[in-house]
Amino acid sequence: MDHFDVVIVGSGHGGAQAAIALRQAGHEDSILMVSRDRNPPYERPPLSKEYLGGEKPFEKILIRPEAFWADRNVTLRLGANANEVDPVKHTIALSDDTMVSYRKLIWAGGGDARRLGCPGAELAGIHTIRTRRDTDALMAELAAGAQRAVVIGAGYIGLEAAAVLRKMDRQVTVVEMQDRVLARVAGPEISEFYAAEHRKHGVDLRLETGVERIEGDGEKVTGVTLSTGETIACEIVIVGIGIVPAVGPLIAAGAAGSNGVDVDTFCRTSLDDIYAIGDCAAHPNPYADNAIIRLESVQNANDMASVAAKAIMGDKQDYDAVPWFWSNQYDLRLQTVGISNGYDQTVLRGDPAERKFSLVYLREGTVIALDCVNNTRDYAQGRKLVMGRAEVDPDLLSDTEVPLKEMG
């Protein structure tokens, strides 16, 4: 059995940053990174944006050049899944029929794209966008001539993919059960603006609409039948309806958790010597009134990785990073800072018609989040308002002549 001082499960942003942070903190002992993916660590956001659109080759989305990991003495075991964890013996059984032991374990397993549960969900031509393999399969069908797509889910992934496909002049229908796009991450004002933009670009947007079944010829998708009874003909279906946290082995080993795996402020699970970070880690977040939440973002993965690495090195620091997110659609860059859940007031800065504006979220008079469209200055300056829990008069917030940096 091979032994490593630290084993990292997962090679996404969190897993990669954990290895980097350990080396930067002076960790000199052995590190193993285990991943189901067969590629060295790479960025995930471009999969539904620049990589899907052919604007960036795979080499340009690597988190570090491939030689980086060997140079830092980080062992990569790719194409292997962590099937079972024994927290008493400190061992992990892998899908390649090997077993490794560890002193410390960092679980950065992320999640699996949520699948459809309706009839026809097993047909070929149904795609998710979570890994390079996913996007490559979708790109292959587009290259082979697929012209019509139905996108299920109007969150970041669905809308980003829809925007890329429209740039390719493909016919796109977006189906969303909620009454607005981006309903889980943004306020109605942002939703209305993005819905209008997608329709302007030719997207057929169906809100408050479910999927009854996927139609096919026995093997391949031919259409999607909606809850309205209408069938939309298509060659490909893209499903963007969230993820299922990949924490099965930890929960089976006795770790606490219901929505992912629970961690404390140092990213420690309830199991000795096991940490969890990134999309799968449910943590008390200071920017959500310390509610236990999961955050699916590069920022969260990277910052939690640094917290876990420091804790392993004996430098315990609470996770206290302001959340931020972004989404590129057409020529629009949406940048979000903070968590808007529980807001009781919004303030609009600027004119959406000019395609440059911000929406400020307040709760009991305190700035808790901003959504900034093509407005990087507001995003950068508003970050300090969120971090400082600033109380600002709404009339002042709406005055674009006054920079946000003067309101803290």
Tab-separated table of C-alpha atoms in Angstrom, residues 7 24 31 46 71 73 90 93 109 146 177 180 188 204 214 235 246 271 274 284 286 311 322 344 406 408:
chain	number	residue	atom	x	y	z
A	7	VAL	CA	-4.129	12.812	-0.179
A	24	GLN	CA	3.553	27.473	-0.743
A	31	ILE	CA	1.115	14.773	-1.768
A	46	PRO	CA	-14.605	27.979	-19.663
A	71	ASP	CA	8.142	19.857	-10.545
A	73	ASN	CA	6.485	16.647	-6.392
A	90	HIS	CA	-6.726	6.290	7.293
A	93	ALA	CA	-9.842	2.268	-1.714
A	109	GLY	CA	-14.745	15.870	-4.989
A	146	ALA	CA	-26.462	19.389	-35.090
A	177	MET	CA	-39.545	25.608	-14.568
A	180	ARG	CA	-37.698	33.786	-14.489
A	188	PRO	CA	-35.981	39.979	-10.783
A	204	ASP	CA	-36.873	30.771	-27.666
A	214	ILE	CA	-37.404	13.225	-24.138
A	235	GLU	CA	-30.786	16.946	-32.194
A	246	ALA	CA	-19.977	13.900	-4.737
A	271	LEU	CA	-14.122	12.681	10.728
A	274	ILE	CA	-10.410	14.716	6.913
A	284	PRO	CA	-21.200	28.299	8.028
A	286	PRO	CA	-20.358	34.761	7.463
A	311	ALA	CA	-4.884	24.280	9.082
A	322	VAL	CA	-16.395	37.324	0.561
A	344	ASP	CA	-35.474	43.167	1.508
A	406	GLU	CA	-16.985	57.139	-1.314
A	408	GLY	CA	-18.117	53.076	2.791
